[in-house]
CSV table of C-alpha atoms and ligand atoms in Angstrom, one decimal:
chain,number,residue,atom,x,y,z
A,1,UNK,CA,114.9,161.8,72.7
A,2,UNK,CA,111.8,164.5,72.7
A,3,UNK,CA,109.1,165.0,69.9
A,4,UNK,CA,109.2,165.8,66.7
A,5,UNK,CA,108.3,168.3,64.6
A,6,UNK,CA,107.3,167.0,60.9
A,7,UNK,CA,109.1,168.6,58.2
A,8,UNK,CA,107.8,168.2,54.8
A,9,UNK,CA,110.6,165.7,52.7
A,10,UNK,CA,112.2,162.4,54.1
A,11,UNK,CA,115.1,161.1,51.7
A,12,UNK,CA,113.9,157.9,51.0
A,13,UNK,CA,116.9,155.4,48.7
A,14,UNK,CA,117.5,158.2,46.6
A,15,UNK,CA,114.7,160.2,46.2
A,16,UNK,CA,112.6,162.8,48.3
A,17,UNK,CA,109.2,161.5,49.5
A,18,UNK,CA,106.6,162.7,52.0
A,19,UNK,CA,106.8,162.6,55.8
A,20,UNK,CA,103.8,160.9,56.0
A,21,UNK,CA,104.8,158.7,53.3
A,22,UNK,CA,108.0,156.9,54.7
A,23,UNK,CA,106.5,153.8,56.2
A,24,UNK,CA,108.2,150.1,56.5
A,25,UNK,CA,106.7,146.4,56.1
A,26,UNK,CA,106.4,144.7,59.2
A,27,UNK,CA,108.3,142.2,58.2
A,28,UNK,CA,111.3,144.1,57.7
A,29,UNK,CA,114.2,142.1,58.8
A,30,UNK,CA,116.0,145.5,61.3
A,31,UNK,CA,112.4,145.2,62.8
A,32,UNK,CA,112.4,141.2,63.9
A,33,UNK,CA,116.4,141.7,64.6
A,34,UNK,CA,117.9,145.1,64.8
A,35,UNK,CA,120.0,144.5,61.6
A,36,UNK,CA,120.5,147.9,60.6
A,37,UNK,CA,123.0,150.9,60.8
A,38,UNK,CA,122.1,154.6,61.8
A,39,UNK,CA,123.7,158.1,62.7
A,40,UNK,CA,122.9,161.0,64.1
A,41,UNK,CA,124.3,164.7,62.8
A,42,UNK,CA,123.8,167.9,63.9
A,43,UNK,CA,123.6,170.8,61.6
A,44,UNK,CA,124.1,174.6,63.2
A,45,UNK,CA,123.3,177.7,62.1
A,46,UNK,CA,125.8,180.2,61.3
A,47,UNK,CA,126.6,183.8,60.1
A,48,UNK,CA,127.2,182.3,57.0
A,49,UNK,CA,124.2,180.3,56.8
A,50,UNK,CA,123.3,176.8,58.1
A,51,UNK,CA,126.5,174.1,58.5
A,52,UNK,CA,126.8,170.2,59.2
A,53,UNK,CA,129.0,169.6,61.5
A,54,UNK,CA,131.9,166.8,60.5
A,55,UNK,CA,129.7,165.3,57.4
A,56,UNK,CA,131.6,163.2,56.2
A,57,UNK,CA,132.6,161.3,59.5
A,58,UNK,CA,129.6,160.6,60.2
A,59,UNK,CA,128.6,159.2,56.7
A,60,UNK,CA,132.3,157.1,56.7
A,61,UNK,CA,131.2,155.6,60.3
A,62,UNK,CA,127.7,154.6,58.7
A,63,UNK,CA,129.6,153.2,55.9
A,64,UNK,CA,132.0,151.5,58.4
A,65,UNK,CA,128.8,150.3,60.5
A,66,UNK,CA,127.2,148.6,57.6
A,67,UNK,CA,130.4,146.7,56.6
A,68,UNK,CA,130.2,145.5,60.0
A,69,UNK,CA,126.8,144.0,59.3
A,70,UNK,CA,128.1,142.7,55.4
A,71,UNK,CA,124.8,145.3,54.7
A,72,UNK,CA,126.0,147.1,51.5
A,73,UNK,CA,124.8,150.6,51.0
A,74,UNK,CA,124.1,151.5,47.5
A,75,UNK,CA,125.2,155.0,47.4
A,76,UNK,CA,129.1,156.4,48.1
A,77,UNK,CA,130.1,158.7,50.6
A,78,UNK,CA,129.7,162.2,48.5
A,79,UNK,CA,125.8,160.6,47.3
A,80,UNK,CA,124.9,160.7,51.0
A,81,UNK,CA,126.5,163.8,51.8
A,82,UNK,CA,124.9,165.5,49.3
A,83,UNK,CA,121.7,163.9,50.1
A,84,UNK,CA,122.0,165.4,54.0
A,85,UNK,CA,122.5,169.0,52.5
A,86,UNK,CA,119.8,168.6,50.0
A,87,UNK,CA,116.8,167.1,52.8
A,88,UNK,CA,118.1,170.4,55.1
A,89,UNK,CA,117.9,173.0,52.4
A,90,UNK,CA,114.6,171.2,50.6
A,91,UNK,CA,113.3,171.4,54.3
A,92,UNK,CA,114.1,174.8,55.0
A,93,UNK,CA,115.6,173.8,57.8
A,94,UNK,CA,118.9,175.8,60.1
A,95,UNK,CA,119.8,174.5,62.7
A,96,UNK,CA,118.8,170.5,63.3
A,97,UNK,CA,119.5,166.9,63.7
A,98,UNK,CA,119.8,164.3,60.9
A,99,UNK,CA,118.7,160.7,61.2
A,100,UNK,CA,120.4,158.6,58.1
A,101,UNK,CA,119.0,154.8,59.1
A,102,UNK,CA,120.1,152.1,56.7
A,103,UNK,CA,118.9,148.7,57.3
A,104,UNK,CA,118.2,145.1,55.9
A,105,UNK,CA,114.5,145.2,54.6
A,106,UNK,CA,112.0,142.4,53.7
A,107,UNK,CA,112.7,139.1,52.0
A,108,UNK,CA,111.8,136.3,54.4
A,109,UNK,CA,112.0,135.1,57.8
A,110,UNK,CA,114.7,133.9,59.3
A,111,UNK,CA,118.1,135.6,61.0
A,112,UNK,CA,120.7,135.9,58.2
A,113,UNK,CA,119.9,138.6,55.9
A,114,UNK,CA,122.2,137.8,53.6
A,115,UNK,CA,120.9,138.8,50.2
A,116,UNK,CA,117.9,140.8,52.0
A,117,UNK,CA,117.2,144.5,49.9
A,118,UNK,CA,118.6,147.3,52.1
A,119,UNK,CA,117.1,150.6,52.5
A,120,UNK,CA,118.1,153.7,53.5
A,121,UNK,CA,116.0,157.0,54.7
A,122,UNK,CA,116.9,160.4,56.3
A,123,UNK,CA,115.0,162.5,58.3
A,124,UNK,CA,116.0,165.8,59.4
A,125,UNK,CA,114.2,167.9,62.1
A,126,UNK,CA,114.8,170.5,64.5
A,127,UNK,CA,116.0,169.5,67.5
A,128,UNK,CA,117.5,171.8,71.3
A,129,UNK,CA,119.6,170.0,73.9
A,130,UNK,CA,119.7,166.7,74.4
A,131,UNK,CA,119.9,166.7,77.9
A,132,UNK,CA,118.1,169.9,78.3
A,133,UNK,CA,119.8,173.7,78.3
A,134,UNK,CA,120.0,173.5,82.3
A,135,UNK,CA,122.2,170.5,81.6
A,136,UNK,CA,124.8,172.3,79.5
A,137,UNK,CA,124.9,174.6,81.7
A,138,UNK,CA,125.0,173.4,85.0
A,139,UNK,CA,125.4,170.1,84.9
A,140,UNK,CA,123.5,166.5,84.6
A,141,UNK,CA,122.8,163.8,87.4
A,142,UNK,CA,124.1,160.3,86.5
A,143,UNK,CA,123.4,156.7,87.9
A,144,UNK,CA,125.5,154.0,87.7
A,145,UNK,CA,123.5,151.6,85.5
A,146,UNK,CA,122.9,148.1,87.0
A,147,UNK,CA,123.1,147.2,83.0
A,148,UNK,CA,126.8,146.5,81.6
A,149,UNK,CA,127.8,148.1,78.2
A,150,UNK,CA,127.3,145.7,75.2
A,151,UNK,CA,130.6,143.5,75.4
A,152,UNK,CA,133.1,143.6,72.2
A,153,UNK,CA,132.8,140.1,72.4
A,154,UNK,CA,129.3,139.5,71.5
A,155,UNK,CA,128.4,142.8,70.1
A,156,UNK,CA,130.0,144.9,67.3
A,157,UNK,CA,130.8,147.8,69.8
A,158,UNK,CA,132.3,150.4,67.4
A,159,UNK,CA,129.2,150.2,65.1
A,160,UNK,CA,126.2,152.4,65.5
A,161,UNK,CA,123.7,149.3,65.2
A,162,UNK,CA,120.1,149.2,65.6
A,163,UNK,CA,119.9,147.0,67.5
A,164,UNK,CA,122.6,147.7,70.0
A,165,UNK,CA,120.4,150.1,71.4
A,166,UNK,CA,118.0,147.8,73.5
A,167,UNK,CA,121.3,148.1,75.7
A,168,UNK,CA,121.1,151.7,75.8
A,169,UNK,CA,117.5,152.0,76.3
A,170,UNK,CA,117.2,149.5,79.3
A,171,UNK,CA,119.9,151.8,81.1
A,172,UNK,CA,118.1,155.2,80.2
A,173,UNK,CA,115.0,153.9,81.2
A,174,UNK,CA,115.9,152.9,84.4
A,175,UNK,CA,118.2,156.2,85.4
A,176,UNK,CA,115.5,158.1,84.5
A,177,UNK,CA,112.7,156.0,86.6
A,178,UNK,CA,115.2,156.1,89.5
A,179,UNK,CA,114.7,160.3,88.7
A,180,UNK,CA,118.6,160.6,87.2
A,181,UNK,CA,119.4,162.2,83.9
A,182,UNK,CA,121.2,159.6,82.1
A,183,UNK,CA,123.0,156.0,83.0
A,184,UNK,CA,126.5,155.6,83.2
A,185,UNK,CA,127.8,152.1,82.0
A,186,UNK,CA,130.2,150.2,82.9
A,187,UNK,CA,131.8,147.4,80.8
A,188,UNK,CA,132.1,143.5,81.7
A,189,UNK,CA,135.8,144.3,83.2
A,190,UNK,CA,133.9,146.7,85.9
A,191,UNK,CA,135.7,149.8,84.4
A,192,UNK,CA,133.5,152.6,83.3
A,193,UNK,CA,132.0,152.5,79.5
A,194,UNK,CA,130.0,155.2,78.4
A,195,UNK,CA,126.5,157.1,78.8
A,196,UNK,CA,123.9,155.3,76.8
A,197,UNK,CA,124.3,157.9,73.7
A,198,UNK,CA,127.4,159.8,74.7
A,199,UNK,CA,130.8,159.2,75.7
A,200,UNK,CA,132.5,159.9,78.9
A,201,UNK,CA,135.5,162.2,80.0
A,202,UNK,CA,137.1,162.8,83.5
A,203,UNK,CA,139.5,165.7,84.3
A,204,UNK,CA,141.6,165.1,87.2
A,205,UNK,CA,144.8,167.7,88.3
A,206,UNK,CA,144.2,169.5,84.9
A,207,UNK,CA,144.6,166.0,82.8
A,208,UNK,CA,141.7,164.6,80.5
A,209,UNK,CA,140.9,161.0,80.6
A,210,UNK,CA,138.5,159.1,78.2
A,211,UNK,CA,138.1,155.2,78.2
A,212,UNK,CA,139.5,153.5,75.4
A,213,UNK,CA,138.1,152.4,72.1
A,214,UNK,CA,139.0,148.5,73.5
A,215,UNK,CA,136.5,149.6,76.8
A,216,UNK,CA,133.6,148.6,74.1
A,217,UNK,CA,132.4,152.1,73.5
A,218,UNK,CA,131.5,153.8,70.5
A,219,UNK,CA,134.1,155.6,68.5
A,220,UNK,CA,132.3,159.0,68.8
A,221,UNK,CA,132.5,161.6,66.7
A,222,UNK,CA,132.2,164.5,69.1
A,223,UNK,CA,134.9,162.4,71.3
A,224,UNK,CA,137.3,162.7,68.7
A,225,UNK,CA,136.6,166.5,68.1
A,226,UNK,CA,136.8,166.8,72.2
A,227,UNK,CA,140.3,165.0,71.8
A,228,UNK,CA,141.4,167.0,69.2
A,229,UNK,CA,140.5,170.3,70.4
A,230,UNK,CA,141.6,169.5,74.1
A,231,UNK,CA,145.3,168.7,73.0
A,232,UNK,CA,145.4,171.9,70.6
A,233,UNK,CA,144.8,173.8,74.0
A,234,UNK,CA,148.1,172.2,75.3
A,235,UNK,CA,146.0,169.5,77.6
A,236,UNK,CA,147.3,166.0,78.3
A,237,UNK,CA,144.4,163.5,77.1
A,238,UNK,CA,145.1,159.8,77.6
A,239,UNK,CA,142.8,157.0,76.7
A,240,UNK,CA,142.7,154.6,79.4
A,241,UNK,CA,140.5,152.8,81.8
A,242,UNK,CA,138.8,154.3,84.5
A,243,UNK,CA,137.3,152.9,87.4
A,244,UNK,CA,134.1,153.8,89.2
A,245,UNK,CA,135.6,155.5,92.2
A,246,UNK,CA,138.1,157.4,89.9
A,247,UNK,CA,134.6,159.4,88.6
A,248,UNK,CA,133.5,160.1,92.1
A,249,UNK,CA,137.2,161.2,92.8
A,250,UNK,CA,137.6,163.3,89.4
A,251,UNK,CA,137.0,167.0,89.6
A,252,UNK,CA,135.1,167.0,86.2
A,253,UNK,CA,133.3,164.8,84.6
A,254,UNK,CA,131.6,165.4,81.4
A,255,UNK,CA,129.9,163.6,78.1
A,256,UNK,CA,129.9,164.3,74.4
A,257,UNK,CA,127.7,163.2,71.7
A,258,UNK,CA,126.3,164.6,69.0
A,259,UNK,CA,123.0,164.8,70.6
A,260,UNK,CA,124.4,166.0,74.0
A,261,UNK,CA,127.4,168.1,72.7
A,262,UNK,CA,129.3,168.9,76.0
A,263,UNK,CA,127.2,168.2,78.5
A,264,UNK,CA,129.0,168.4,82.0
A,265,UNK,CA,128.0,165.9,84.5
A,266,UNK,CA,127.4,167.4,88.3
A,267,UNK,CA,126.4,164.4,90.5
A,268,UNK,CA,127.0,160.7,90.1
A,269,UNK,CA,125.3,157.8,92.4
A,270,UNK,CA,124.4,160.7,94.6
A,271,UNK,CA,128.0,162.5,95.1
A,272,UNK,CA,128.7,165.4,93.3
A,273,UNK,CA,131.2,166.2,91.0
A,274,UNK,CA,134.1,168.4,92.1
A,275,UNK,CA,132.4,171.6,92.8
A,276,UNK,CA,129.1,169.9,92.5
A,277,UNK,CA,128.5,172.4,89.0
A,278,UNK,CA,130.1,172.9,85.8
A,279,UNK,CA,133.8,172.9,85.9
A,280,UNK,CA,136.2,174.9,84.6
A,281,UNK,CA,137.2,172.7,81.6
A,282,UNK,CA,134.4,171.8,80.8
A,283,UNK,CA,133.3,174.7,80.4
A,284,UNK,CA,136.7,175.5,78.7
A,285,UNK,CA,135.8,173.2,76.5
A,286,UNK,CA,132.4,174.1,75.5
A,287,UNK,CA,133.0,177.7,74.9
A,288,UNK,CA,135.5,176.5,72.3
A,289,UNK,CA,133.2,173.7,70.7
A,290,UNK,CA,130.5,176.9,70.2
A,291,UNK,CA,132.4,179.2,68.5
A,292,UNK,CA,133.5,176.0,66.2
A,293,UNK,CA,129.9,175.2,65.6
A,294,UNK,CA,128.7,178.7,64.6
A,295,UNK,CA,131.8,179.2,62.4
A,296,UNK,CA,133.8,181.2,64.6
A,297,UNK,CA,137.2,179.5,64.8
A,298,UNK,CA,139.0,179.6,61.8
A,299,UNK,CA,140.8,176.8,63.1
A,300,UNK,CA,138.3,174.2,62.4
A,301,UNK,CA,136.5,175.4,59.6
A,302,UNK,CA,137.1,172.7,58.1
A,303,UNK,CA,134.8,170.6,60.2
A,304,UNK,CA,131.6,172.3,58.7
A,305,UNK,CA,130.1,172.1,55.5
A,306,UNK,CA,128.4,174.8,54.2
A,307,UNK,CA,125.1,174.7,52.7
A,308,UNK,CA,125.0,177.5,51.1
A,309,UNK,CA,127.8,179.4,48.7
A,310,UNK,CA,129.9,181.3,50.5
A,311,UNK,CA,131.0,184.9,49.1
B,1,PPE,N1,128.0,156.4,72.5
B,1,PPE,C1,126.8,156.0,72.2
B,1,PPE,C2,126.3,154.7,72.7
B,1,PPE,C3,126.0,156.8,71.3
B,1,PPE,O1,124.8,156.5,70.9
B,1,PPE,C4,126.6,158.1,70.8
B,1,PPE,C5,125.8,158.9,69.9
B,1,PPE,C6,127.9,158.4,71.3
B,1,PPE,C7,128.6,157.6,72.1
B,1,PPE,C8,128.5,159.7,70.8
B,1,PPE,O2,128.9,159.6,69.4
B,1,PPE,P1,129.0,160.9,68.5
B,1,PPE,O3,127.6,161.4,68.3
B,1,PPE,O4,129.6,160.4,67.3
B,1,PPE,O5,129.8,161.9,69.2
B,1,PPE,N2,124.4,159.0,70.2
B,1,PPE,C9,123.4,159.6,69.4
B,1,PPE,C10,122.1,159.7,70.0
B,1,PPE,C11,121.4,158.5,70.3
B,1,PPE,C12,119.9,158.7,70.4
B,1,PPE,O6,119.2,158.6,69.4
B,1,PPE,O7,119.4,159.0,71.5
B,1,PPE,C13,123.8,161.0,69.0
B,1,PPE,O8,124.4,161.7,69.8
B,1,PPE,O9,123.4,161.5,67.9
């Protein structure tokens, strides 16, 4: 993820504090043991002012994460809504990416945090391409990670937990030292996982393939809104396993994330993709997710939320 620009108010538990005022004990029990929950949102700008994309969704899968963990959050599903339009519009903000992080705070020592306080911020800031604009457009180059995907078995896979991510960050980190954009990973059954923040997609003879929620990957959001849109344009999307060779033999590969949208993927383990570039649904694809973010498909309208009146 890049830099950050401070904004002025973090939502701290209810209340709005200053940036430089959101700090966390060191004994904080997410710090020692990655015991916490978190999301990420996007929020686009419109002609009809600034809206967040599928709210809601993303507040019921932090819900869902934390009742994973037994963590209970102290505020429903329309508090923390409301608290994501609020921190935008407080922080003047358009077009940008929210951070709700809930986790288990300080108490003692020790790994059970049953009966631990649990906190919960927000941050919002602006925020381009996850993958960089060249990316959307033409296409990333992936690696095959030499690190599996967290296995269902010993990891909560379809929670967005803290500490979850050391997984994700050891296969970043080394893609990008081997000069790749992003890892691809595969699961502990050798069949292909997931991008360390996105999900994956294949298109093969005009078909759309995505692993399934039992390959260990994360239920994602923008999956489900790639699904959804994808079989309203009369394509055939199965969920299934996919092995390694069938991504060097597909002629599109692409991810989605909130973070990385639709970001197509042009060259894996040093082959390229199809035409080596962006495909055709792909792009497809993206030109339709676009209009739906700036409010242009009347369709899915009711994937944004408005945070302003509309006349
Ligand atoms: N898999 C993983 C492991 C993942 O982290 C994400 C989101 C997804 C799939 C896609 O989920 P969704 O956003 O609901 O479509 N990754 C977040 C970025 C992680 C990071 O901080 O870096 C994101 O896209 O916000």
């Amino acid at each position: 993820m890049a830099d950050i620009e401070p904004t002025k108010y973090i939502w701290a538990n209810g209340k709005m504090i200053d940036w430089n005022d959101a700090k966390v004990h060191v004994l904080t029990h997410c710090l020692h043991y990655g015991t916490g929950v978190f999301e990420g949102i996007r929020c686009y700008d419109t002609s009809m002012g600034p809206a967040i994309l599928r709210l809601k969704e993303h507040m019921q899968r932090l819900k869902t994460s934390a009742a994973i963990l037994k963590m209970e959050i102290p505020f429903s599903l329309d508090e923390l809504c409301a608290a994501a339009r609020e921190l935008v519009l407080r922080n003047g903000l358009k077009s940008c990416y929210i951070r709700p992080i809930s986790f288990f705070g300080v108490k003692g020592i020790g790994v059970n945090p049953t009966g631990y306080p649990v906190d919960t911020y927000m941050v919002a800031f602006g925020f381009g391409a996850y993958l960089g604009e060249e990316g959307l457009r033409n296409g990333i180059r992936c690696k095959t990670s030499s690190w599996h995907r967290i296995s269902p078995s010993s990891l909560a896979t379809m929670g967005k937990i803290c500490g979850h991510y050391v997984n994700s960050a050891l296969a970043h980190t080394e893609a990008k030292a081997a000069g790749y954009d992003e890892a691809i990973l595969l699961n502990d059954h050798h069949f292909v996982a997931e991008g360390s923040g996105e999900n994956i997609f294949t298109v093969s003879q005009g078909k759309i393939r995505t692993p399934p929620l039992s390959a260990g990957v994360l239920p994602g959001i923008t999956r489900d809104s790639v699904i959804r849109i994808a079989r309203d344009e009369a394509f055939e999307v199965v969920e299934a396993n996919i092995s390694r060779s069938e991504l060097y033999t597909s002629d599109e590969v692409f991810m989605t994330g909130t973070a990385a949208e639709i970001t197509p993927v042009r060259e894996i383990d040093n082959r390229p993709v199809g035409n080596g570039g962006r495909g055709p649904v792909t792009k497809r694809l993206q030109d339709i997710f676009w209009k739906i973010v700036k409010g242009e498909n009347q369709a899915y309208m009711g994937w944004l939320d408005f945070l302003e009146e509309r006349g």
